[in-house]
Amino acid sequence: NAGVTQTPKFQVLKTGQSMTLQCAQDMNHEYMSWYRQDPGMGLRLIHYSVGAGITDQGEVPNGYNVSRSTTEDFPLRLLSAAPSQTSVYFCASSYSMGAYGPTGELFFGEGSRLTVL
Amino acid sequence: AQSVTQLGSHVSVSEGALVLLRCNYSSSVPPYLFWYVQYPNQGLQLLLKYTSAATLVKGINGFEAEFKKSETSFHLTKPSAHMSDAAEYFCAVSKRGGAQKLVFGQGTRLTINP
């Protein structure tokens, strides 16, 4: 059982380049999300999705784009990379309880470490 | 808006000693509260959660936490530390029905001394 799979695990970009971080889950979770982790700042929510075709912004969405065309996949796109986007990125998914929303029990991938030069 | 504050970015205890990691929350509505653990080079995994049932919540690996509304706290404890408990611990809060916007604290790194 793979759970949440993130690729790539490591990436180095130059300022201005674009790239996509991939996230896939095989648990049929409706809710998926992207967080970034920076030292001393915990995890901050970038974007989330409560189902295919539905996305919304989190706390720090600027410079990132997402789409959700299938239940399984939730890619994160960096449009024009900046050094401030150097971080570790985590994708997470959760069961949803219909109108009550996700349970809050997030299942995390192993992370993607991005360095922007 | 919900927020959490974890008191102490680093905590060090001896093997066999009590572990106490502090978390205070701010929420204008009754919250859901969570503790997550992150081992080196891994993603986070859920230790335990409070969702309005019993105020004393038991989790995995012998950890427990008590929800104290009067103190707006949700401290994590374990009676006897083990070397394998060394990790980073995160407290998180969401409003009920709004777990899609889980807000994390800054984390506390726990070191276990032999």
Short mmCIF file of C-alpha atoms in Angstrom, two decimals:
data_model
loop_
_atom_site.label_atom_id
_atom_site.label_comp_id
_atom_site.label_asym_id
_atom_site.label_seq_id
_atom_site.Cartn_x
_atom_site.Cartn_y
_atom_site.Cartn_z
CA ASN A 1 0.00 0.00 0.00
CA ALA A 2 1.86 3.12 -1.26
CA GLY A 3 -0.14 5.81 0.62
CA VAL A 4 0.93 9.31 -0.47
CA THR A 5 3.72 9.44 -3.04
CA GLN A 6 5.64 12.61 -3.84
CA THR A 7 8.09 13.17 -6.68
CA PRO A 8 10.77 14.34 -7.00
CA LYS A 9 12.36 13.99 -3.57
CA PHE A 10 15.02 16.59 -4.34
CA GLN A 11 15.14 19.41 -6.89
CA VAL A 12 17.41 22.38 -7.56
CA LEU A 13 16.07 25.24 -9.65
CA LYS A 14 17.37 28.55 -10.86
CA THR A 15 15.41 31.72 -10.16
CA GLY A 16 12.65 32.15 -12.72
CA GLN A 17 12.36 28.50 -13.69
CA SER A 18 9.07 26.67 -13.38
CA MET A 19 8.41 23.14 -12.22
CA THR A 20 5.72 20.80 -10.93
CA LEU A 21 5.82 18.77 -7.75
CA GLN A 22 3.78 15.62 -8.16
CA CYS A 23 1.56 14.06 -5.51
CA ALA A 24 -0.49 10.90 -5.80
CA GLN A 25 -2.49 8.95 -3.23
CA ASP A 26 -4.06 5.52 -3.52
CA MET A 27 -6.41 5.67 -0.51
CA ASN A 28 -9.37 7.25 -2.35
CA HIS A 29 -9.15 10.32 -0.10
CA GLU A 30 -11.28 13.26 -1.14
CA TYR A 31 -9.16 15.86 0.64
CA MET A 32 -5.63 16.68 -0.46
CA SER A 33 -3.33 19.53 0.47
CA TRP A 34 0.14 21.01 0.07
CA TYR A 35 2.21 22.39 2.93
CA ARG A 36 5.63 23.94 3.06
CA GLN A 37 7.93 23.43 6.05
CA ASP A 38 10.49 26.03 7.00
CA PRO A 39 12.73 26.01 10.12
CA GLY A 40 11.01 27.51 13.15
CA MET A 41 7.77 28.09 11.26
CA GLY A 42 6.09 24.71 11.38
CA LEU A 43 3.99 23.77 8.38
CA ARG A 44 2.03 26.34 6.42
CA LEU A 45 -0.84 25.48 4.12
CA ILE A 46 -0.35 26.48 0.47
CA HIS A 47 -3.41 25.08 -1.33
CA TYR A 48 -5.96 22.40 -0.68
CA SER A 49 -8.67 20.47 -2.47
CA VAL A 50 -11.83 18.88 -1.09
CA GLY A 51 -12.49 16.86 -4.24
CA ALA A 52 -11.81 16.57 -7.95
CA GLY A 53 -12.33 19.91 -9.65
CA ILE A 54 -12.37 21.88 -6.36
CA THR A 55 -9.36 23.77 -5.03
CA ASP A 56 -8.86 26.66 -2.62
CA GLN A 57 -6.07 28.78 -1.22
CA GLY A 58 -4.39 28.26 2.09
CA GLU A 59 -2.21 30.59 4.12
CA VAL A 60 0.66 31.10 1.63
CA PRO A 61 -0.66 30.57 -1.94
CA ASN A 62 1.29 33.25 -3.83
CA GLY A 63 3.63 31.87 -6.49
CA TYR A 64 1.95 28.46 -6.55
CA ASN A 65 -0.78 26.95 -8.67
CA VAL A 66 -2.76 23.71 -8.27
CA SER A 67 -5.39 21.70 -10.08
CA ARG A 68 -7.30 18.52 -9.20
CA SER A 69 -8.48 16.66 -12.27
CA THR A 70 -8.63 13.24 -10.57
CA THR A 71 -9.17 12.02 -7.02
CA GLU A 72 -5.68 10.49 -6.96
CA ASP A 73 -3.47 13.37 -8.14
CA PHE A 74 -2.81 16.87 -6.83
CA PRO A 75 0.20 18.52 -8.51
CA LEU A 76 1.75 21.75 -7.23
CA ARG A 77 3.15 24.13 -9.83
CA LEU A 78 5.76 26.79 -9.17
CA LEU A 79 5.20 29.39 -11.85
CA SER A 80 8.48 31.36 -11.58
CA ALA A 81 10.71 30.05 -8.81
CA ALA A 82 12.18 32.49 -6.28
CA PRO A 83 14.78 31.87 -3.54
CA SER A 84 12.01 32.45 -0.96
CA GLN A 85 10.42 29.23 -2.20
CA THR A 86 13.38 27.18 -1.01
CA SER A 87 11.67 24.79 1.39
CA VAL A 88 10.52 21.26 2.06
CA TYR A 89 7.12 20.60 0.54
CA PHE A 90 4.67 18.04 1.89
CA CYS A 91 1.57 16.68 0.27
CA ALA A 92 -1.08 15.29 2.61
CA SER A 93 -4.47 13.65 2.20
CA SER A 94 -7.38 12.82 4.47
CA TYR A 95 -10.68 11.04 4.66
CA SER A 96 -13.68 13.26 4.38
CA MET A 97 -16.92 12.98 6.30
CA GLY A 98 -19.15 14.53 3.68
CA ALA A 99 -20.60 17.80 4.91
CA TYR A 100 -18.37 17.69 7.99
CA GLY A 101 -15.30 17.88 5.82
CA PRO A 102 -11.95 16.14 6.31
CA THR A 103 -11.26 14.47 9.62
CA GLY A 104 -7.97 16.26 10.23
CA GLU A 105 -6.09 12.98 10.33
CA LEU A 106 -3.65 13.79 7.57
CA PHE A 107 -1.56 11.18 5.79
CA PHE A 108 1.70 12.73 4.63
CA GLY A 109 4.12 11.98 1.85
CA GLU A 110 7.84 11.89 2.57
CA GLY A 111 8.44 15.39 1.27
CA SER A 112 10.13 17.14 -1.64
CA ARG A 113 13.17 19.26 -0.83
CA LEU A 114 13.40 22.23 -3.21
CA THR A 115 16.33 24.62 -3.48
CA VAL A 116 16.05 27.76 -5.61
CA LEU A 117 19.34 29.44 -6.47
CA ALA B 1 -8.77 32.52 13.29
CA GLN B 2 -7.15 29.54 14.95
CA SER B 3 -3.53 29.47 16.07
CA VAL B 4 -1.25 27.39 18.27
CA THR B 5 1.85 28.22 20.26
CA GLN B 6 4.30 25.54 21.26
CA LEU B 7 6.39 26.55 24.25
CA GLY B 8 10.01 25.57 23.70
CA SER B 9 11.53 24.82 20.31
CA HIS B 10 13.85 22.24 21.93
CA VAL B 11 13.19 19.91 24.86
CA SER B 12 15.76 17.47 26.23
CA VAL B 13 14.97 14.69 28.71
CA SER B 14 16.75 11.62 30.00
CA GLU B 15 15.68 8.14 28.98
CA GLY B 16 12.99 6.98 31.41
CA ALA B 17 12.03 10.52 32.45
CA LEU B 18 8.67 12.24 31.94
CA VAL B 19 8.10 13.90 28.59
CA LEU B 20 6.04 17.11 28.62
CA LEU B 21 5.56 19.12 25.44
CA ARG B 22 3.46 22.25 25.80
CA CYS B 23 0.84 23.56 23.40
CA ASN B 24 -1.56 26.46 23.84
CA TYR B 25 -4.21 27.26 21.30
CA SER B 26 -6.32 30.21 20.31
CA SER B 27 -9.71 29.65 18.80
CA SER B 28 -12.93 31.62 18.74
CA VAL B 29 -14.95 28.42 18.40
CA PRO B 30 -14.59 24.93 19.91
CA PRO B 31 -11.54 23.46 18.25
CA TYR B 32 -10.24 20.16 17.06
CA LEU B 33 -6.69 19.62 18.35
CA PHE B 34 -3.96 17.30 17.12
CA TRP B 35 -0.42 16.19 17.85
CA TYR B 36 1.75 14.99 15.00
CA VAL B 37 5.27 13.51 15.10
CA GLN B 38 7.97 13.80 12.45
CA TYR B 39 10.94 11.46 12.44
CA PRO B 40 14.07 12.54 10.50
CA ASN B 41 13.59 12.76 6.74
CA GLN B 42 9.98 11.60 6.95
CA GLY B 43 6.55 13.11 6.69
CA LEU B 44 4.37 13.75 9.73
CA GLN B 45 2.17 11.09 11.29
CA LEU B 46 -0.73 11.50 13.67
CA LEU B 47 -0.08 10.77 17.36
CA LEU B 48 -3.51 11.64 18.73
CA LYS B 49 -6.47 13.98 18.28
CA TYR B 50 -9.16 15.66 20.35
CA THR B 51 -12.55 16.12 18.72
CA SER B 52 -14.84 16.87 21.69
CA ALA B 53 -15.23 13.47 23.30
CA ALA B 54 -13.07 12.62 26.36
CA THR B 55 -10.74 15.44 27.38
CA LEU B 56 -7.91 12.99 28.08
CA VAL B 57 -6.84 11.53 24.77
CA LYS B 58 -4.57 8.53 24.40
CA GLY B 59 -2.44 8.09 21.31
CA ILE B 60 0.16 5.80 19.86
CA ASN B 61 3.51 4.92 21.45
CA GLY B 62 2.29 5.67 25.00
CA PHE B 63 1.61 9.37 24.46
CA GLU B 64 -1.44 11.17 25.79
CA ALA B 65 -2.74 14.72 25.91
CA GLU B 66 -5.34 16.52 27.98
CA PHE B 67 -7.64 19.21 26.63
CA LYS B 68 -8.04 21.99 29.21
CA LYS B 69 -10.49 24.60 28.00
CA SER B 70 -9.92 26.93 30.96
CA GLU B 71 -6.19 27.04 30.19
CA THR B 72 -6.56 26.80 26.38
CA SER B 73 -3.96 24.08 26.50
CA PHE B 74 -3.37 20.67 24.96
CA HIS B 75 -0.06 19.48 26.41
CA LEU B 76 1.47 16.18 25.30
CA THR B 77 2.91 13.80 27.88
CA LYS B 78 4.55 10.41 28.14
CA PRO B 79 5.45 8.92 31.55
CA SER B 80 8.75 7.36 30.51
CA ALA B 81 10.83 8.52 27.54
CA HIS B 82 12.41 6.05 25.16
CA MET B 83 15.30 6.70 22.79
CA SER B 84 12.96 6.06 19.87
CA ASP B 85 10.84 9.07 20.92
CA ALA B 86 13.50 11.47 19.61
CA ALA B 87 11.72 13.43 16.87
CA GLU B 88 10.00 16.72 16.16
CA TYR B 89 6.48 17.16 17.49
CA PHE B 90 3.83 19.47 16.11
CA CYS B 91 0.61 20.66 17.71
CA ALA B 92 -2.18 21.62 15.32
CA VAL B 93 -5.65 23.15 15.54
CA SER B 94 -8.67 23.47 13.33
CA LYS B 95 -12.20 24.59 13.83
CA ARG B 96 -14.88 21.92 13.87
CA GLY B 97 -15.98 21.23 10.35
CA GLY B 98 -12.96 23.10 9.06
CA ALA B 99 -10.19 20.55 9.25
CA GLN B 100 -9.25 21.42 5.69
CA LYS B 101 -7.39 24.41 7.17
CA LEU B 102 -5.32 22.71 9.83
CA VAL B 103 -2.95 25.22 11.46
CA PHE B 104 0.34 23.91 12.84
CA GLY B 105 2.57 25.19 15.61
CA GLN B 106 6.24 25.81 14.99
CA GLY B 107 7.30 22.44 16.36
CA THR B 108 9.29 21.16 19.34
CA ARG B 109 12.36 19.02 18.83
CA LEU B 110 12.62 16.32 21.50
CA THR B 111 16.04 14.93 22.36
CA ILE B 112 16.44 11.87 24.59
CA ASN B 113 19.66 11.57 26.59
CA PRO B 114 20.88 8.05 27.47
#
